[in-house]
């Protein structure tokens, strides 16, 4: 029997071990464990997607459903039930329908036809039966009939080099959230204060949703120089616009006090396009524990952006393969960097997160390389920040007005969540550990298990890093 990434929709976490079949594994599993090179086609280069451009691609509304994530109890000896974190994520059928609708828009633009009205959830579901072919057609990254034919004919939602499964929520993302929550609860980890965070292979971005919810729960206003960077990277740019950004907007809607005025403007579950809903003097409370729809009005999107700006939270989005991502995350200095901003951009991340990204043996080396770069990209920049911190302390001791500077850098926290083995694909926890320890570009690597789950297919969260003597 072989492991297969299922493209089936689900109201809860997709448990891949429940979708084991004898179907052929993706072609990736036949590759040797080295970087895949295609002589006929070059992978697209990584690039940054401007935030405002992604906002312009949003649909008029989002359909969402809750996802429930068990967290660690407050005490190991506690007899209380495990606390549950509820997050609202965009429905997969809703994202698929947007792909179909966007494609229909293109055809209607050519024909001059009138645009159809925004559909109901039932209409979206009815049109969802034949979306695999259209989804892969719209997600392909190069105009190649042969590649497209292979993609749309694959009995899998993993098409190497074309679509890497980012539209679905994979269960290791929940494990990563549980580990983050455990660390924030006992004080080992805190967000804010100028932190720089990235999620690699974000897809539906559940871990980043948790980080954003933590940032939005902070009441103290940010200091003048404490901009918080939250970066999200996925192979497919379409994944970023279809699920990543929508899920962050949903997180803001259910987490920030600034979103409360818009709760009263949202449709209620009783709304129906063909019958008049009974009038009510009370407005039901919106909750991430229940499915619903979110109208993305211009006022709501403006409030979303203004609230992030007021809290000094900066979202950035990147697409493309691991192999060229470092050039975009850490661009070389230019003549415009005379004021020192270039050093700040090249500063390594405080927190690096990744889940379900170690399944492919062929891309493990480039994944390890980008993890290493994100953790150690700026030893010189960190030294500069430490010098600034010491200088600021001296200024205060002498009664001078200290110039604000970023906080002193500590070691990067890098957490990678994965299954012990991805059957039929080849990767897994042990392959990842070996890749980290044997990397030719980054010596001194380590990866040890900090959380382990043995239900179904074994899963683990690993803390990864590199010693100070490792190569850059």
Coordinates of C-alpha atoms in Angstrom, one line a residue:
X1 CA 0.0 0.0 0.0
X2 CA 1.2 3.5 -0.8
X3 CA 0.6 6.9 0.8
X4 CA -1.4 9.4 -1.3
X5 CA -2.2 13.0 -0.7
X6 CA -6.0 13.1 -0.8
X7 CA -7.7 16.0 -2.6
X8 CA -11.0 15.3 -0.9
X9 CA -12.6 18.1 1.1
X10 CA -13.1 17.7 4.8
X11 CA -14.6 19.7 7.6
X12 CA -11.8 18.8 10.0
X13 CA -8.1 18.2 9.7
X14 CA -7.2 16.0 6.8
X15 CA -5.7 12.8 8.4
X16 CA -3.7 11.4 5.6
X17 CA -3.3 8.0 7.2
X18 CA -7.0 7.6 6.7
X19 CA -6.5 8.0 2.9
X20 CA -4.0 5.2 2.3
X21 CA -4.6 3.5 -1.0
X22 CA -2.9 1.3 -3.6
X23 CA -2.9 4.1 -6.1
X24 CA 0.4 4.9 -7.7
X25 CA 2.5 7.3 -5.6
X26 CA 3.3 10.7 -7.1
X27 CA 6.2 10.7 -9.6
X28 CA 8.3 12.4 -7.0
X29 CA 8.7 9.2 -5.1
X30 CA 10.6 7.7 -8.0
X31 CA 13.3 10.4 -7.9
X32 CA 16.7 9.9 -6.4
X33 CA 17.2 11.9 -3.1
X34 CA 19.0 14.8 -4.8
X35 CA 17.9 18.1 -6.2
X36 CA 15.7 17.5 -9.2
X37 CA 16.8 19.1 -12.4
X38 CA 14.6 19.5 -15.4
X39 CA 16.5 20.2 -18.6
X40 CA 13.4 21.3 -20.5
X41 CA 11.8 23.5 -17.9
X42 CA 13.2 25.7 -15.2
X43 CA 11.3 26.3 -12.0
X44 CA 10.1 29.8 -11.5
X45 CA 12.2 32.1 -9.4
X46 CA 11.0 33.0 -5.9
X47 CA 9.5 36.4 -5.7
X48 CA 7.6 38.7 -3.2
X49 CA 3.9 39.3 -3.8
X50 CA 2.9 42.8 -2.8
X51 CA 0.4 42.9 0.0
X52 CA -1.9 45.3 -1.8
X53 CA -1.9 43.2 -4.9
X54 CA -3.1 40.2 -3.0
X55 CA -5.8 42.3 -1.4
X56 CA -7.1 43.2 -4.8
X57 CA -7.6 39.5 -5.7
X58 CA -9.9 38.8 -2.8
X59 CA -13.5 37.7 -3.5
X60 CA -16.5 39.6 -2.3
X61 CA -17.0 37.1 0.6
X62 CA -15.4 34.1 2.2
X63 CA -17.1 30.9 3.4
X64 CA -15.3 29.5 6.5
X65 CA -15.5 26.5 8.9
X66 CA -14.0 26.0 12.4
X67 CA -11.0 23.9 13.0
X68 CA -10.4 22.6 16.6
X69 CA -6.9 22.1 17.8
X70 CA -6.2 20.3 21.1
X71 CA -3.7 22.1 23.3
X72 CA -1.6 21.0 26.2
X73 CA -3.3 21.1 29.7
X74 CA -2.2 23.9 32.0
X75 CA -0.5 21.3 34.2
X76 CA 0.7 17.8 33.4
X77 CA -1.2 16.4 36.4
X78 CA -4.4 18.4 35.6
X79 CA -7.6 16.3 35.5
X80 CA -9.4 19.0 33.4
X81 CA -10.1 18.3 29.7
X82 CA -7.5 19.6 27.3
X83 CA -8.1 23.1 26.2
X84 CA -9.2 23.5 22.6
X85 CA -8.2 26.3 20.3
X86 CA -10.8 27.2 17.7
X87 CA -9.7 28.9 14.4
X88 CA -11.7 29.8 11.4
X89 CA -10.3 28.8 8.1
X90 CA -11.6 29.3 4.6
X91 CA -13.5 26.4 3.2
X92 CA -11.6 24.4 0.5
X93 CA -14.7 24.3 -1.7
X94 CA -14.9 28.1 -1.5
X95 CA -11.3 28.5 -2.6
X96 CA -11.8 26.0 -5.5
X97 CA -14.9 27.9 -6.5
X98 CA -13.0 31.1 -6.7
X99 CA -10.6 29.4 -9.1
X100 CA -13.5 28.4 -11.3
X101 CA -15.1 31.8 -11.0
X102 CA -11.9 33.6 -11.9
X103 CA -11.5 31.4 -14.9
X104 CA -15.1 32.1 -16.0
X105 CA -14.4 35.8 -15.5
X106 CA -11.6 35.6 -18.0
X107 CA -13.8 33.8 -20.5
X108 CA -16.7 36.2 -20.0
X109 CA -14.3 39.1 -20.5
X110 CA -13.4 37.7 -23.8
X111 CA -17.1 37.1 -24.8
X112 CA -18.4 40.3 -23.3
X113 CA -20.9 38.3 -21.2
X114 CA -22.5 39.7 -18.1
X115 CA -20.9 38.5 -14.9
X116 CA -22.9 36.1 -12.7
X117 CA -23.9 37.1 -9.2
X118 CA -21.9 35.9 -6.2
X119 CA -23.2 32.3 -5.5
X120 CA -24.6 30.8 -2.4
X121 CA -22.7 28.2 -0.4
X122 CA -25.0 25.5 -1.9
X123 CA -24.2 26.6 -5.4
X124 CA -20.5 26.6 -4.7
X125 CA -20.8 23.0 -3.4
X126 CA -22.7 21.8 -6.5
X127 CA -20.0 23.2 -8.7
X128 CA -17.2 21.6 -6.7
X129 CA -17.4 18.1 -8.2
X130 CA -15.2 18.7 -11.2
X131 CA -12.7 21.2 -9.8
X132 CA -9.5 19.0 -9.6
X133 CA -8.7 19.5 -13.2
X134 CA -9.5 23.2 -13.2
X135 CA -7.7 23.7 -9.9
X136 CA -4.5 22.2 -11.2
X137 CA -4.9 24.0 -14.5
X138 CA -5.0 27.4 -12.8
X139 CA -2.3 26.5 -10.3
X140 CA 0.3 25.5 -12.9
X141 CA 3.3 27.8 -13.0
X142 CA 4.4 27.4 -16.6
X143 CA 2.5 27.2 -19.9
X144 CA 3.4 23.7 -20.8
X145 CA 0.8 21.3 -22.2
X146 CA 2.7 18.2 -21.3
X147 CA 3.2 19.3 -17.7
X148 CA -0.5 20.4 -17.5
X149 CA -1.6 17.0 -18.8
X150 CA 0.4 15.2 -16.3
X151 CA -0.9 17.4 -13.5
X152 CA -4.6 17.2 -14.3
X153 CA -4.4 13.4 -14.9
X154 CA -2.6 12.7 -11.6
X155 CA -4.6 10.8 -8.9
X156 CA -3.1 13.1 -6.3
X157 CA -3.1 16.7 -5.1
X158 CA 0.7 16.7 -5.1
X159 CA 2.2 17.4 -8.5
X160 CA 5.9 18.1 -8.0
X161 CA 7.0 21.4 -9.4
X162 CA 3.4 22.5 -10.1
X163 CA 1.3 22.2 -7.0
X164 CA 2.6 21.2 -3.6
X165 CA -0.6 20.6 -1.6
X166 CA -1.0 24.1 -0.1
X167 CA -4.8 24.4 -0.4
X168 CA -5.3 21.8 2.3
X169 CA -4.7 21.8 6.0
X170 CA -2.4 19.0 7.1
X171 CA -2.4 17.7 10.6
X172 CA 1.2 18.5 11.6
X173 CA 0.2 22.2 11.5
X174 CA -1.9 21.5 14.5
X175 CA 1.0 19.8 16.3
X176 CA 3.1 22.9 15.6
X177 CA 0.5 25.2 17.1
X178 CA 0.3 23.0 20.2
X179 CA 4.1 23.3 20.6
X180 CA 4.0 27.1 20.1
X181 CA 1.2 27.4 22.7
X182 CA 3.1 25.4 25.2
X183 CA 6.1 27.7 24.8
X184 CA 4.1 30.9 25.1
X185 CA 2.2 29.6 28.1
X186 CA 5.3 28.9 30.2
X187 CA 7.2 32.0 29.0
X188 CA 9.7 30.3 26.8
X189 CA 8.4 32.2 23.8
X190 CA 6.8 35.6 23.3
X191 CA 5.8 37.5 20.2
X192 CA 6.1 41.2 19.6
X193 CA 8.9 43.5 20.5
X194 CA 10.3 43.7 17.0
X195 CA 10.2 40.0 16.4
X196 CA 10.7 38.6 12.9
X197 CA 8.8 35.4 12.1
X198 CA 8.5 33.3 9.0
X199 CA 6.4 30.3 8.1
X200 CA 8.0 28.3 5.2
X201 CA 5.6 26.2 3.1
X202 CA 2.7 28.0 4.9
X203 CA -0.3 26.8 2.8
X204 CA -3.4 27.5 4.9
X205 CA -1.0 29.1 7.5
X206 CA -2.5 27.7 10.7
X207 CA 0.7 28.3 12.7
X208 CA 0.9 31.9 11.4
X209 CA -2.8 32.3 12.3
X210 CA -1.9 31.4 15.9
X211 CA 1.0 33.9 15.9
X212 CA -1.2 36.6 14.5
X213 CA -3.9 35.9 17.1
X214 CA -1.3 36.2 19.9
X215 CA -0.1 39.5 18.5
X216 CA -3.7 40.8 18.3
X217 CA -4.4 39.8 21.9
X218 CA -1.6 42.1 23.2
X219 CA -3.1 45.3 24.7
X220 CA 0.1 47.4 25.2
X221 CA 0.8 49.7 22.3
X222 CA 4.0 48.9 20.3
X223 CA 7.0 51.1 20.8
X224 CA 8.2 53.4 18.1
X225 CA 10.8 51.0 16.7
X226 CA 9.1 47.6 17.3
X227 CA 7.7 46.6 13.9
X228 CA 6.7 43.0 13.9
X229 CA 7.5 41.1 10.7
X230 CA 5.3 38.1 9.9
X231 CA 6.4 36.5 6.6
X232 CA 4.6 33.7 4.8
X233 CA 6.2 31.6 2.0
X234 CA 4.6 29.0 -0.2
X235 CA 5.5 27.4 -3.5
X236 CA 2.3 28.5 -5.3
X237 CA 1.4 32.2 -5.4
X238 CA -2.2 31.2 -5.9
X239 CA -2.2 29.4 -2.6
X240 CA -1.2 32.7 -0.9
X241 CA -4.1 34.6 -2.4
X242 CA -6.7 31.8 -2.1
X243 CA -6.2 30.5 1.4
X244 CA -3.2 32.2 3.2
X245 CA -4.3 35.8 3.2
X246 CA -8.0 34.9 3.6
X247 CA -7.2 32.9 6.7
X248 CA -5.2 35.7 8.2
X249 CA -8.2 38.1 7.6
X250 CA -10.4 35.6 9.4
X251 CA -8.0 35.5 12.3
X252 CA -8.1 39.2 12.5
X253 CA -11.9 39.3 12.3
X254 CA -12.2 36.9 15.3
X255 CA -9.3 38.2 17.4
X256 CA -9.1 41.9 17.1
X257 CA -11.3 44.4 19.0
X258 CA -11.1 46.6 15.9
X259 CA -13.2 44.0 14.0
X260 CA -16.1 44.0 16.4
X261 CA -18.1 46.7 14.6
X262 CA -18.2 44.5 11.5
X263 CA -19.6 41.5 13.3
X264 CA -23.1 43.2 13.2
X265 CA -22.8 43.7 9.4
X266 CA -22.3 40.0 8.6
X267 CA -25.0 37.7 7.3
X268 CA -26.6 35.4 9.8
X269 CA -26.9 31.6 9.3
X270 CA -30.6 32.1 8.6
X271 CA -30.0 34.3 5.6
X272 CA -31.2 32.7 2.4
X273 CA -31.3 34.3 -1.1
X274 CA -34.9 33.0 -1.8
X275 CA -36.7 33.7 1.4
X276 CA -36.9 36.6 3.8
X277 CA -35.3 35.9 7.1
X278 CA -37.4 36.7 10.2
X279 CA -36.6 40.0 11.7
X280 CA -34.8 39.9 15.0
X281 CA -33.9 42.5 17.5
X282 CA -30.7 40.8 18.5
X283 CA -27.6 40.1 16.4
X284 CA -26.0 36.6 16.9
X285 CA -22.4 36.6 18.1
X286 CA -19.9 35.6 15.4
X287 CA -17.6 32.9 16.6
X288 CA -14.8 30.8 15.0
X289 CA -16.5 27.8 16.5
X290 CA -19.3 27.9 14.0
X291 CA -19.3 28.0 10.1
X292 CA -20.3 31.1 8.4
X293 CA -19.6 33.7 5.7
X294 CA -17.6 36.8 5.9
X295 CA -18.4 39.8 3.7
X296 CA -15.2 41.5 2.6
X297 CA -16.4 45.0 2.4
X298 CA -14.0 47.8 1.5
X299 CA -14.5 49.2 5.0
X300 CA -13.6 45.9 6.6
X301 CA -10.5 45.5 4.5
X302 CA -9.5 49.1 5.3
X303 CA -9.9 48.5 9.0
X304 CA -7.9 45.3 8.7
X305 CA -4.9 47.2 7.2
X306 CA -5.2 50.1 9.5
X307 CA -5.3 47.9 12.6
X308 CA -2.2 46.0 11.4
X309 CA -0.4 49.4 10.8
X310 CA -1.4 50.7 14.2
X311 CA -0.1 47.6 15.9
X312 CA 3.1 47.8 13.7
X313 CA 2.4 44.3 12.3
X314 CA 3.9 43.9 8.8
X315 CA 2.7 41.0 6.6
X316 CA 4.9 39.9 3.7
X317 CA 4.2 37.1 1.2
X318 CA 6.7 35.1 -0.9
X319 CA 6.2 32.4 -3.5
X320 CA 8.6 30.1 -5.3
X321 CA 10.9 27.1 -4.7
X322 CA 13.3 26.8 -1.7
X323 CA 16.3 27.0 -4.0
X324 CA 15.9 30.7 -4.9
X325 CA 14.0 32.0 -1.9
X326 CA 17.0 33.2 0.0
X327 CA 17.8 35.7 -2.7
X328 CA 14.4 37.3 -2.1
X329 CA 14.3 37.1 1.7
X330 CA 17.8 38.4 2.0
X331 CA 18.6 40.6 -1.0
X332 CA 22.2 41.9 -1.4
X333 CA 22.8 45.4 -0.2
X334 CA 22.2 48.2 -2.6
X335 CA 23.1 51.9 -2.9
X336 CA 19.8 52.7 -1.1
X337 CA 20.9 50.9 2.0
X338 CA 23.2 53.6 3.2
X339 CA 20.9 54.3 6.2
X340 CA 21.4 50.8 7.5
X341 CA 18.0 49.4 6.5
X342 CA 19.6 46.8 4.5
X343 CA 21.2 45.2 7.6
X344 CA 17.8 45.0 9.2
X345 CA 16.3 43.2 6.1
X346 CA 19.2 40.8 6.2
X347 CA 18.7 40.1 9.9
X348 CA 17.9 36.4 10.5
X349 CA 14.5 35.4 11.9
X350 CA 13.6 35.1 15.5
X351 CA 11.2 32.3 14.8
X352 CA 11.1 30.0 11.8
X353 CA 8.2 27.6 11.4
X354 CA 7.5 24.9 8.9
X355 CA 5.1 21.9 8.8
X356 CA 4.6 19.0 6.4
X357 CA 7.5 20.2 4.2
X358 CA 9.9 17.3 4.5
X359 CA 8.0 14.7 2.4
X360 CA 10.1 15.1 -0.7
X361 CA 13.6 13.6 -0.7
X362 CA 14.6 15.6 -3.8
X363 CA 13.9 19.0 -2.2
X364 CA 15.2 18.2 1.3
X365 CA 18.7 19.7 0.6
X366 CA 17.2 23.0 -0.6
X367 CA 14.8 23.1 2.3
X368 CA 17.6 22.6 4.8
X369 CA 19.6 25.3 3.0
X370 CA 16.8 27.9 3.4
X371 CA 16.2 26.9 7.0
X372 CA 19.9 27.5 7.7
X373 CA 19.9 30.8 5.9
X374 CA 16.8 32.0 7.9
X375 CA 18.4 31.0 11.2
X376 CA 22.0 32.3 10.5
X377 CA 21.7 34.9 7.8
X378 CA 23.1 37.8 9.7
X379 CA 25.7 37.1 12.3
X380 CA 27.1 40.5 11.4
X381 CA 23.7 42.2 11.7
X382 CA 23.1 40.5 15.1
X383 CA 26.5 41.8 16.3
X384 CA 25.5 45.3 15.1
X385 CA 22.2 45.1 17.0
X386 CA 24.0 43.9 20.1
X387 CA 26.5 46.8 19.9
X388 CA 23.5 49.2 19.5
X389 CA 21.9 47.7 22.6
X390 CA 25.1 48.2 24.6
X391 CA 25.4 51.7 23.3
X392 CA 21.8 52.5 24.3
X393 CA 22.5 51.2 27.8
X394 CA 25.5 53.4 28.1
X395 CA 23.5 56.4 27.0
X396 CA 20.9 55.7 29.7
X397 CA 23.5 55.3 32.4
X398 CA 24.9 58.7 31.4
X399 CA 21.5 60.3 31.6
X400 CA 21.2 60.8 27.8
X401 CA 18.2 60.2 25.7
X402 CA 18.8 56.8 24.2
X403 CA 18.0 56.2 20.6
X404 CA 15.5 53.4 20.0
X405 CA 17.0 50.3 18.5
X406 CA 15.8 46.7 17.9
X407 CA 16.0 44.3 20.8
X408 CA 19.1 42.2 21.3
X409 CA 19.0 39.1 19.2
X410 CA 18.9 35.7 20.7
X411 CA 19.2 32.3 19.0
X412 CA 16.6 31.6 16.3
X413 CA 13.8 29.2 17.3
X414 CA 13.3 26.9 14.4
X415 CA 10.5 24.4 14.6
X416 CA 9.7 21.8 11.9
X417 CA 6.6 19.5 12.2
X418 CA 6.5 16.4 10.1
X419 CA 5.4 12.8 9.9
X420 CA 7.8 10.0 10.8
X421 CA 7.4 8.6 7.3
X422 CA 5.6 9.7 4.2
X423 CA 4.8 6.4 2.5
X424 CA 5.2 6.3 -1.2
X425 CA 6.8 9.8 -1.2
X426 CA 10.1 9.0 0.6
X427 CA 10.6 11.7 3.1
X428 CA 10.0 11.9 6.8
X429 CA 11.5 12.8 10.2
X430 CA 14.6 10.6 9.9
X431 CA 15.4 11.7 6.4
X432 CA 15.1 15.3 7.5
X433 CA 17.4 14.8 10.5
X434 CA 20.0 13.2 8.2
X435 CA 19.8 16.0 5.7
X436 CA 20.3 18.6 8.5
X437 CA 23.3 16.8 9.9
X438 CA 24.9 15.9 6.6
X439 CA 24.4 19.2 4.8
X440 CA 27.4 20.1 2.7
X441 CA 26.6 23.9 2.8
X442 CA 25.8 24.2 6.5
X443 CA 27.9 22.2 9.0
X444 CA 27.0 21.9 12.7
X445 CA 23.3 21.3 12.1
X446 CA 21.1 19.5 14.6
X447 CA 17.5 18.5 14.9
X448 CA 16.0 16.9 18.0
X449 CA 12.4 15.9 18.8
X450 CA 10.6 18.2 21.2
X451 CA 7.1 16.8 20.7
X452 CA 6.0 13.4 19.6
X453 CA 2.7 11.9 18.7
X454 CA 2.2 8.1 18.1
X455 CA -1.5 8.1 17.1
X456 CA -1.9 6.8 13.5
X457 CA 1.1 7.7 11.4
X458 CA 3.7 8.9 13.9
X459 CA 4.3 12.6 13.9
X460 CA 6.9 14.9 15.6
X461 CA 7.9 18.5 16.1
X462 CA 11.7 19.0 15.8
X463 CA 13.7 21.9 17.0
X464 CA 16.4 22.6 14.4
X465 CA 19.4 24.8 14.4
X466 CA 23.1 25.3 13.7
X467 CA 26.0 25.8 16.0
X468 CA 27.9 29.1 15.9
X469 CA 30.7 27.5 14.0
X470 CA 28.6 26.4 11.1
X471 CA 29.2 27.9 7.7
X472 CA 27.0 30.6 6.3

